[in-house]
PDB file of C-alpha atoms and ligand atoms in Angstrom:
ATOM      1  CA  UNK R   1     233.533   0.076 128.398  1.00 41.00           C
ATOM      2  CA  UNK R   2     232.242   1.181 125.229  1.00 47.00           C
ATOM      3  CA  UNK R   3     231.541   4.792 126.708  1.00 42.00           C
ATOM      4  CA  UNK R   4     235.276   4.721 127.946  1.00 44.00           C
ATOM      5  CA  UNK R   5     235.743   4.526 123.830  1.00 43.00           C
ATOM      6  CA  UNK R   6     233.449   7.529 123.555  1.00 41.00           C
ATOM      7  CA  UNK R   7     230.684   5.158 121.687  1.00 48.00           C
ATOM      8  CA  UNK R   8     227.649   6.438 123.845  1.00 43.00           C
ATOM      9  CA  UNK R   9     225.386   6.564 120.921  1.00 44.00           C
ATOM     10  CA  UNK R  10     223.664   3.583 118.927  1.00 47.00           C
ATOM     11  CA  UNK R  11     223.271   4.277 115.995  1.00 45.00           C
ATOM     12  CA  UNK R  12     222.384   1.593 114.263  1.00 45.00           C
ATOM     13  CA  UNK R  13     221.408  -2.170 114.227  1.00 45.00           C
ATOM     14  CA  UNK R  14     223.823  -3.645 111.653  1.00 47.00           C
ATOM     15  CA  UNK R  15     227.583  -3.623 112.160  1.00 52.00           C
ATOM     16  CA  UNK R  16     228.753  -1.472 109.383  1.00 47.00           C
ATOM     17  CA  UNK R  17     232.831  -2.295 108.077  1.00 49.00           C
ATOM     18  CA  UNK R  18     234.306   1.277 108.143  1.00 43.00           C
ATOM     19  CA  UNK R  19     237.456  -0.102 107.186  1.00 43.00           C
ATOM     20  CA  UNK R  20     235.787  -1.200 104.040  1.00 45.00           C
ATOM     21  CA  UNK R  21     235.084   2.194 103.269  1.00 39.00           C
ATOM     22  CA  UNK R  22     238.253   3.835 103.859  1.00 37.00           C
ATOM     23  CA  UNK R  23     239.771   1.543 100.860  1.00 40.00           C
ATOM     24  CA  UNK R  24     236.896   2.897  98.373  1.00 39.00           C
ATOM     25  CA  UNK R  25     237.762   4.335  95.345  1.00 41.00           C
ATOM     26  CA  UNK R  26     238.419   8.116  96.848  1.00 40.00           C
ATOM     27  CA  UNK R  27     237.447   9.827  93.671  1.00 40.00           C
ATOM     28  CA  UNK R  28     233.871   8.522  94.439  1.00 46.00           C
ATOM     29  CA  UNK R  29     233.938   9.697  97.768  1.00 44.00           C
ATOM     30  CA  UNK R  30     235.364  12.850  96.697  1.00 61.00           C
ATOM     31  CA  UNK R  31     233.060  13.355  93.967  1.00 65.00           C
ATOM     32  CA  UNK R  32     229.508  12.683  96.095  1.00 62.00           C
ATOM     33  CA  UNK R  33     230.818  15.502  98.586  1.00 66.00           C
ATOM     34  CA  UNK R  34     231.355  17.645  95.860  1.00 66.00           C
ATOM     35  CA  UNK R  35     228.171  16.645  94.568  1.00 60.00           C
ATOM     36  CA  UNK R  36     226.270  17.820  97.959  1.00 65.00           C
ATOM     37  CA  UNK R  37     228.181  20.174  98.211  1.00 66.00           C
ATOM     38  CA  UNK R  38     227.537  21.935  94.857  1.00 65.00           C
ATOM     39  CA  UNK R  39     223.460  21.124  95.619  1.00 90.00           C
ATOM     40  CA  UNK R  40     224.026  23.105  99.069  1.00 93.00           C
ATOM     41  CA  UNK R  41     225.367  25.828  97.436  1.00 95.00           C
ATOM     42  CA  UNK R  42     222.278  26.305  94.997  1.00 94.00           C
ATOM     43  CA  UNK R  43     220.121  25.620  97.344  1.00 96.00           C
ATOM     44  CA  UNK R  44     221.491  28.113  99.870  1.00 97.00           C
ATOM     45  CA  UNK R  45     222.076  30.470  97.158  1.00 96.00           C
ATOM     46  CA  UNK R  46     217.940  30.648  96.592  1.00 96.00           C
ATOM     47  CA  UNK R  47     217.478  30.938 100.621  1.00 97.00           C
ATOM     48  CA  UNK R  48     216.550  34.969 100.773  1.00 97.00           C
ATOM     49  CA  UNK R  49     215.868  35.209 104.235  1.00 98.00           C
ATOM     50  CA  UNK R  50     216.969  33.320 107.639  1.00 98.00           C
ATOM     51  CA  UNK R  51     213.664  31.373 107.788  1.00 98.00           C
ATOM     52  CA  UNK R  52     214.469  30.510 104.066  1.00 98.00           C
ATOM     53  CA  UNK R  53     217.403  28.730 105.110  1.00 98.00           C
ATOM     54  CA  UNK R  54     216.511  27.210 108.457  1.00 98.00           C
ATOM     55  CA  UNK R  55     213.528  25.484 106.495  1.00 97.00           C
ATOM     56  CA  UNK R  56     216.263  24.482 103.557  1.00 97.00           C
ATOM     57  CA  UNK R  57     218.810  23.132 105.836  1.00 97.00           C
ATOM     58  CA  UNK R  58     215.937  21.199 107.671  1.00 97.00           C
ATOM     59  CA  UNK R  59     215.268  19.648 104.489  1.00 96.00           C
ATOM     60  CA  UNK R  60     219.190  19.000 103.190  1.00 97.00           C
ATOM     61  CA  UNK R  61     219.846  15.325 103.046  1.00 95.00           C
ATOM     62  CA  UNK R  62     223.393  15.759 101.328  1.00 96.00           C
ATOM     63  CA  UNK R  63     225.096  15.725 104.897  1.00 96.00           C
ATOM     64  CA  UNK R  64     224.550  12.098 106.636  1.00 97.00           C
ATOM     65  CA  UNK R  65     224.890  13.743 110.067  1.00 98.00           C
ATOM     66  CA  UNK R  66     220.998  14.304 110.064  1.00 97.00           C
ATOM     67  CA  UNK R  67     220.316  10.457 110.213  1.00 97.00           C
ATOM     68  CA  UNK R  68     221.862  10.009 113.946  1.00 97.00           C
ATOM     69  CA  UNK R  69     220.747  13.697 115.434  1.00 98.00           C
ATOM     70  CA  UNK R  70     217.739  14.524 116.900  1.00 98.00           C
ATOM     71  CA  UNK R  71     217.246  18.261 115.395  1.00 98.00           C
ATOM     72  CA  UNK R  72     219.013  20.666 113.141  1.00 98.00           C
ATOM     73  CA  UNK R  73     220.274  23.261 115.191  1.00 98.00           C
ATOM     74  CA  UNK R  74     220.391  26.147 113.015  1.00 98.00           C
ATOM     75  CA  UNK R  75     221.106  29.192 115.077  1.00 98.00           C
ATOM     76  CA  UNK R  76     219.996  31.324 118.110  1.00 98.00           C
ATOM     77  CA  UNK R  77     219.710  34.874 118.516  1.00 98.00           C
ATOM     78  CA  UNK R  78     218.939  38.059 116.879  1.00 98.00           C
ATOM     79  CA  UNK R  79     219.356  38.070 113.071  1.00 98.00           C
ATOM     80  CA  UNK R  80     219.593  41.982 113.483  1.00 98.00           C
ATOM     81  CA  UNK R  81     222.386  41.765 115.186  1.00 98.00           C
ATOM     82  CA  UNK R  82     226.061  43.794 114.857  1.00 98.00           C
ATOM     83  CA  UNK R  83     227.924  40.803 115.778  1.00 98.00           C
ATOM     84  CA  UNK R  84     227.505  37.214 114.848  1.00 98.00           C
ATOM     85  CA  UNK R  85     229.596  33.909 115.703  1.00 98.00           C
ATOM     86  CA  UNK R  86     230.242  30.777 114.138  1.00 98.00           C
ATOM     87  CA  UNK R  87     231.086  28.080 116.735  1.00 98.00           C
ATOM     88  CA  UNK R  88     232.079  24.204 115.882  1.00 98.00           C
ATOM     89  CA  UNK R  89     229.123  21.767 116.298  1.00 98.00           C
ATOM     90  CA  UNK R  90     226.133  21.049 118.671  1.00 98.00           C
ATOM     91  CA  UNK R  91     226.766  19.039 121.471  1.00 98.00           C
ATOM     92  CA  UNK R  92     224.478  16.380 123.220  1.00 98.00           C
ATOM     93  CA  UNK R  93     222.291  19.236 125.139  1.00 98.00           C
ATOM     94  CA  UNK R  94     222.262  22.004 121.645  1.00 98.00           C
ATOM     95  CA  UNK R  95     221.176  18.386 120.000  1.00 98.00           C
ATOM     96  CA  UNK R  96     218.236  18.312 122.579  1.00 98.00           C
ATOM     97  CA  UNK R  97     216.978  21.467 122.605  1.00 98.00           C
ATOM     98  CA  UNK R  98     217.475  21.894 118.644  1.00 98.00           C
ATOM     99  CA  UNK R  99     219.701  25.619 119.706  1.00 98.00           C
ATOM    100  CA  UNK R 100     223.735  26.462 119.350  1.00 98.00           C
ATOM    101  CA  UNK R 101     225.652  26.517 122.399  1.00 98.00           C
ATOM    102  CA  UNK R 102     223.492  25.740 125.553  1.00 98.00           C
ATOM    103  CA  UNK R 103     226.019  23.414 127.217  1.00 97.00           C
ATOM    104  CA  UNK R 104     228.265  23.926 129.496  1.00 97.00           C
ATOM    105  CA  UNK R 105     230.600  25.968 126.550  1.00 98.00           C
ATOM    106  CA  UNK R 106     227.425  27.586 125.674  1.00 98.00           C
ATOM    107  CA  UNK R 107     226.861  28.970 129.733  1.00 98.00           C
ATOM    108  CA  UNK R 108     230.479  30.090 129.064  1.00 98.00           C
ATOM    109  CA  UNK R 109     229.896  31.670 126.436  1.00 98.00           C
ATOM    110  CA  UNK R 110     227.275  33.707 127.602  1.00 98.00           C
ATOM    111  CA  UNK R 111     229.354  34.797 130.716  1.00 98.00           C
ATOM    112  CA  UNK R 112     232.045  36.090 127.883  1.00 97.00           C
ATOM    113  CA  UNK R 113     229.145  38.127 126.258  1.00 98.00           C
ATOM    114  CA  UNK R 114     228.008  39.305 129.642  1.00 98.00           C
ATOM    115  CA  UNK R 115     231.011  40.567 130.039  1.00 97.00           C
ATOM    116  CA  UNK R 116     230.958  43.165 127.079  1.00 98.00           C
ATOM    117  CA  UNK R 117     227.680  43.638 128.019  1.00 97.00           C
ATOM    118  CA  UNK R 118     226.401  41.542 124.529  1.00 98.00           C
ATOM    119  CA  UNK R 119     223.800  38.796 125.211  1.00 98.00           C
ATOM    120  CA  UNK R 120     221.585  36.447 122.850  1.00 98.00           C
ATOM    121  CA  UNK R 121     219.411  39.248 121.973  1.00 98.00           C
ATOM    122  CA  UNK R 122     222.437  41.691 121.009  1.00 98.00           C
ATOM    123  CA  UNK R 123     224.044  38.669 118.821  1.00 98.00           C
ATOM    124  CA  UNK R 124     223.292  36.091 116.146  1.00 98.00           C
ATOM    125  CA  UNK R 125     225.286  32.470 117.056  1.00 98.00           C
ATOM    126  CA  UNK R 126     225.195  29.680 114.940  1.00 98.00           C
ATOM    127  CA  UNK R 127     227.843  26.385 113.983  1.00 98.00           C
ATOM    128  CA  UNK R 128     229.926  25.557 111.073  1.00 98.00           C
ATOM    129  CA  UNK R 129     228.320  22.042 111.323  1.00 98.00           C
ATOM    130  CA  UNK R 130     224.247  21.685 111.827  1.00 98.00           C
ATOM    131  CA  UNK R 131     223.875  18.587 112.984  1.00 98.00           C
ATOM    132  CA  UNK R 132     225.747  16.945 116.003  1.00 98.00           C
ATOM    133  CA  UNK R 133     228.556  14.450 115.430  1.00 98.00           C
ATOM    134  CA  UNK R 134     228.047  10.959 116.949  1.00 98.00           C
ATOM    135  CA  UNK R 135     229.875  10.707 120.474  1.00 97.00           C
ATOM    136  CA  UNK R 136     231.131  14.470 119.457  1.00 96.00           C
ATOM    137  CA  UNK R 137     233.582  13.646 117.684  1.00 97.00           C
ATOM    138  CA  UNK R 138     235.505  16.148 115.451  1.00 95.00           C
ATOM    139  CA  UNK R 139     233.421  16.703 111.789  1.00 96.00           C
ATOM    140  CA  UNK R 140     234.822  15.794 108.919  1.00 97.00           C
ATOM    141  CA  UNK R 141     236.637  17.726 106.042  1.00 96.00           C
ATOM    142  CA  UNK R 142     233.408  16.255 104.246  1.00 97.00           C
ATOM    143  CA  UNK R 143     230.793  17.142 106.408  1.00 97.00           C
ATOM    144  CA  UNK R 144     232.090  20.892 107.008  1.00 97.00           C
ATOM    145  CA  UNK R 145     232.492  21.229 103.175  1.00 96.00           C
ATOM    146  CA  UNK R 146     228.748  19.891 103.261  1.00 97.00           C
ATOM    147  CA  UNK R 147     227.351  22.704 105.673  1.00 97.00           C
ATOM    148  CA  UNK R 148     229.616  25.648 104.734  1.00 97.00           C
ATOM    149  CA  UNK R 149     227.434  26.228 101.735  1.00 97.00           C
ATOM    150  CA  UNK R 150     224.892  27.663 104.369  1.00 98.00           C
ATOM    151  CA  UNK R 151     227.101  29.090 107.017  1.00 98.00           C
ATOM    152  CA  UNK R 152     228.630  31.641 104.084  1.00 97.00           C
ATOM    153  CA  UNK R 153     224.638  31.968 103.018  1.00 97.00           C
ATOM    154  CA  UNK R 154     223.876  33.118 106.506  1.00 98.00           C
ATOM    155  CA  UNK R 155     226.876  35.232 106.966  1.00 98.00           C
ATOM    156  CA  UNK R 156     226.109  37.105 103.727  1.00 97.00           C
ATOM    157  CA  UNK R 157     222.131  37.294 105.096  1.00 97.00           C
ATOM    158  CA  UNK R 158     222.823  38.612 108.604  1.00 97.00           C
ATOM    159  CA  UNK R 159     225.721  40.944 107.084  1.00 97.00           C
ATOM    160  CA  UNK R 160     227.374  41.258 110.603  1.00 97.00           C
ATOM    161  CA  UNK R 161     229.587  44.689 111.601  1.00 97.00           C
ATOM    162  CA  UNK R 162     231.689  42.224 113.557  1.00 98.00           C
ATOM    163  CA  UNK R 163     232.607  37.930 112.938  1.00 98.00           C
ATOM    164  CA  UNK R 164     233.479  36.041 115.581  1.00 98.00           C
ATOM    165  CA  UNK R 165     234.916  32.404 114.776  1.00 98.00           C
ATOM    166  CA  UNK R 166     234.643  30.640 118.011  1.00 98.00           C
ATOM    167  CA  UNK R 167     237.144  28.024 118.050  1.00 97.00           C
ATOM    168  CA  UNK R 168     240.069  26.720 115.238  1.00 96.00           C
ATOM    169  CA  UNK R 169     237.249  24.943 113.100  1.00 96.00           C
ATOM    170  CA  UNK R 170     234.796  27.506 112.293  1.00 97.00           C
ATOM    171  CA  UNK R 171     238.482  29.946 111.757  1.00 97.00           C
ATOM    172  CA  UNK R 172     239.556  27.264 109.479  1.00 95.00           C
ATOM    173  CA  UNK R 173     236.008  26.217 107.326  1.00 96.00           C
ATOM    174  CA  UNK R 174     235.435  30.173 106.555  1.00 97.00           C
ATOM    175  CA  UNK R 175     239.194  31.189 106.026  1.00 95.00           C
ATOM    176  CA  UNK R 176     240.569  28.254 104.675  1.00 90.00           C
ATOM    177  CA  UNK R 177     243.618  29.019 106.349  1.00 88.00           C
ATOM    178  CA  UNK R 178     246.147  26.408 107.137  1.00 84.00           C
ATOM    179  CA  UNK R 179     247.477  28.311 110.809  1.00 91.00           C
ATOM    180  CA  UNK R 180     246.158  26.632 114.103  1.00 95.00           C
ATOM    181  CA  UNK R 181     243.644  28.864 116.552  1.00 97.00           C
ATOM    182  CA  UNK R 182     246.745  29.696 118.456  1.00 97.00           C
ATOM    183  CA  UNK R 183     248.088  31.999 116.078  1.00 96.00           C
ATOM    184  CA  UNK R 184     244.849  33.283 114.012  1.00 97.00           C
ATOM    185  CA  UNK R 185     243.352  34.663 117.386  1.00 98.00           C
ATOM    186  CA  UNK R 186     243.596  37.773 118.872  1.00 97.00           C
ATOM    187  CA  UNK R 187     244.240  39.985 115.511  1.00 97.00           C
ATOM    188  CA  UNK R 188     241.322  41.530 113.196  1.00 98.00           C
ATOM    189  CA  UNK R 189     240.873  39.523 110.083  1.00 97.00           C
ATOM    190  CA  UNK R 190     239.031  40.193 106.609  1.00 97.00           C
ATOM    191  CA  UNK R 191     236.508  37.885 106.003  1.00 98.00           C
ATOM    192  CA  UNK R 192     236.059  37.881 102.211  1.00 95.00           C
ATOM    193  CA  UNK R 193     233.458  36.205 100.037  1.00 90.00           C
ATOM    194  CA  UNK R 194     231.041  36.305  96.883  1.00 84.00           C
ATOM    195  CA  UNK R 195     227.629  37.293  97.833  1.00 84.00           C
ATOM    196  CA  UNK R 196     228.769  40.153 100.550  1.00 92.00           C
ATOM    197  CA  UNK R 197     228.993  44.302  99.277  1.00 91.00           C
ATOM    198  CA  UNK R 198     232.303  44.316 101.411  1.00 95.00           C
ATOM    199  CA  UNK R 199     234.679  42.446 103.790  1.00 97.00           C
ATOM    200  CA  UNK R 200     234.252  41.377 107.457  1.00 98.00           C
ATOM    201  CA  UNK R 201     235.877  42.543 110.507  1.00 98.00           C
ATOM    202  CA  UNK R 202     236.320  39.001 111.630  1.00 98.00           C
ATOM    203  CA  UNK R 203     238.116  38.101 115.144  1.00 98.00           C
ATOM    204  CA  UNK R 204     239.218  34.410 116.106  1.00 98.00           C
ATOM    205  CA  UNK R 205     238.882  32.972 119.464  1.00 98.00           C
ATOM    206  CA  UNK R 206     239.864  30.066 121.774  1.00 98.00           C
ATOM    207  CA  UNK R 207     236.708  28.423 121.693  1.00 98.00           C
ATOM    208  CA  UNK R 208     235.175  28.127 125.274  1.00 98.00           C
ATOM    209  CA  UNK R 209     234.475  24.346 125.713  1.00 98.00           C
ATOM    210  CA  UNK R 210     238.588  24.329 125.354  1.00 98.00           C
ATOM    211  CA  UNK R 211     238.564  27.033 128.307  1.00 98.00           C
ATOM    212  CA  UNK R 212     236.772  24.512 130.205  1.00 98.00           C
ATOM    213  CA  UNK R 213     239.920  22.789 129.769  1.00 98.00           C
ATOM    214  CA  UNK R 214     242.074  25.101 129.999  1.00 98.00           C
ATOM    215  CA  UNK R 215     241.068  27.999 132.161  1.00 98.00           C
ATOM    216  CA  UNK R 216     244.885  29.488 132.122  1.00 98.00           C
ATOM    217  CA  UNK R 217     243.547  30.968 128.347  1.00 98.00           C
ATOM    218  CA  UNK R 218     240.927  32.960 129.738  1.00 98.00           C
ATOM    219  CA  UNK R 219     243.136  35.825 129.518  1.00 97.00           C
ATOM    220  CA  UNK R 220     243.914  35.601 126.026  1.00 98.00           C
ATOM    221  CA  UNK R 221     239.633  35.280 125.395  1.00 98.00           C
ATOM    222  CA  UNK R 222     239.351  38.408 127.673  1.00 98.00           C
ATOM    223  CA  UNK R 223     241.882  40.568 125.330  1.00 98.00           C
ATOM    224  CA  UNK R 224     239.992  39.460 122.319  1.00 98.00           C
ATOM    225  CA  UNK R 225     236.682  40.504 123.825  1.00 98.00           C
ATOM    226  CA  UNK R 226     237.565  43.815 124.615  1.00 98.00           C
ATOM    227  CA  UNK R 227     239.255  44.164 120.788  1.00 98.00           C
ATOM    228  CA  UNK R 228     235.405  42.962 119.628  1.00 98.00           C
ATOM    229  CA  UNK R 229     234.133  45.814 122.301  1.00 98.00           C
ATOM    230  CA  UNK R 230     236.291  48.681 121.159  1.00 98.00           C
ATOM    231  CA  UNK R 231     235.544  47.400 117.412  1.00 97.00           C
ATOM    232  CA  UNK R 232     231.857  48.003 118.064  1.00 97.00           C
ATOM    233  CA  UNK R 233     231.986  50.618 120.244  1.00 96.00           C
ATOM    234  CA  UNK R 234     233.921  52.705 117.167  1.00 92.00           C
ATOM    235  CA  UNK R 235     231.644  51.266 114.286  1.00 75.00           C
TER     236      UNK R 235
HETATM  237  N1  LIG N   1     230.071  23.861 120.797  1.00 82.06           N
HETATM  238  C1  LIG N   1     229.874  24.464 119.615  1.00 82.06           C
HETATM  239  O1  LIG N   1     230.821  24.761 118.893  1.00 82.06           O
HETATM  240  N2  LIG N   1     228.638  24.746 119.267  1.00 82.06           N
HETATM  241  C2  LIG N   1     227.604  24.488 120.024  1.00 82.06           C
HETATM  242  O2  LIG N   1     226.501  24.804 119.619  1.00 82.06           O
HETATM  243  C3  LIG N   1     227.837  23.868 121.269  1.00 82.06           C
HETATM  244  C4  LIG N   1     229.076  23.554 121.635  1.00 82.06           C
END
């Protein structure tokens, strides 16, 4: 019954009153985010290489989403590589093995690569969020805030030809653009921030745990692919 809920996780031994902390003062709430948040930020901002910040993000306590996972999953890859992607969270099986996207999405996504003849050692994948959510739920505005300190760190590492945000959340932390997935896909974007010499080719996708769902999109993903292709293939 409680699975039917999506509670398939204990994760703790105390009942905790969440209602209780929905009525707390939100300027305190607001302010310890911002407080992480601004810690992340120096801390990524010392990180000078990818091992830099897989070691600082394994040691970040400001995001409470490390107290019910089993690993930081950082990212998987080649940090060489032309073309990198941001995808939403890990999942029970990325929170296993401690790597992005080895699910069922993640077997997707590989197929998709396949297809454009990229695979894992051709691109550099990691999440918006490090740690997986309890039950997978969505994150929070908090806990993406938390992270994004070190997904713009690694972006501006890696320096990419080509950005992929995989999915309406990763699109939506690294934009900050109020449109849904539905209209941000399929059209090259600039991805803009401090830290990088100059903007991103960035492309937004249906995200493929949602084309588990909903195969019919398939052919939208398949036109965006062969945009990323032709992108490369000119670059
Ligand atoms: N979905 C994601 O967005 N990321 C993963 O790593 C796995 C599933």
């Amino acid at each position: 019954m409680h699975v039917d809920f999506g509670a398939d996780e204990a994760i703790g031994t105390a009942p905790v009153d969440r209602l209780a902390a929905l009525s707390a003062p939100a300027p305190m709430v607001a302010a310890s985010t911002r407080a992480a948040a601004g810690s992340a930020a120096e801390v990524a901002a010392a990180c000078q290489t990818i091992d830099d910040l897989v070691a600082a993000i394994g040691a970040f306590a400001g995001c409470g989403l490390r107290r019910t996972a089993t690993h930081a999953v950082v990212y998987d890859g080649n940090p060489a590589a032309r073309v990198m992607l941001v995808g939403e969270a890990p999942g029970a099986e990325e929170d296993r093995l401690g790597k992005p996207f080895v699910g069922p999405a993640g077997k997707l996504l590989d197929r998709m690569l396949a297809a454009i003849g990229l695979d894992r050692g051709a691109v550099y994948i990691t999440n918006t969020i490090f740690w997986r959510p309890p039950g997978n739920r969505t994150p929070t505005p908090e806990e993406t805030a938390q992270c994004l300190p070190f997904v713009e760190r690694q972006i501006a590492l890696i320096a990419p030809r080509v950005l992929v945000f995989v999915g309406a959340s990763a699109a939506k932390a690294l934009l900050g653009r109020a449109e849904g997935i539905t209209r941000l896909r399929g059209r090259w974007l600039s991805y803009q921030a401090s830290g990088l010499n100059a903007p991103i080719d960035a492309m937004a996708t249906f995200h493929p745990a949602y084309l588990l769902r909903q195969p019919s999109h398939k052919r939208e993903v398949w036109r965006d692919l062969l945009a990323i292709r032709a992108k490369l293939e000119t670059a």
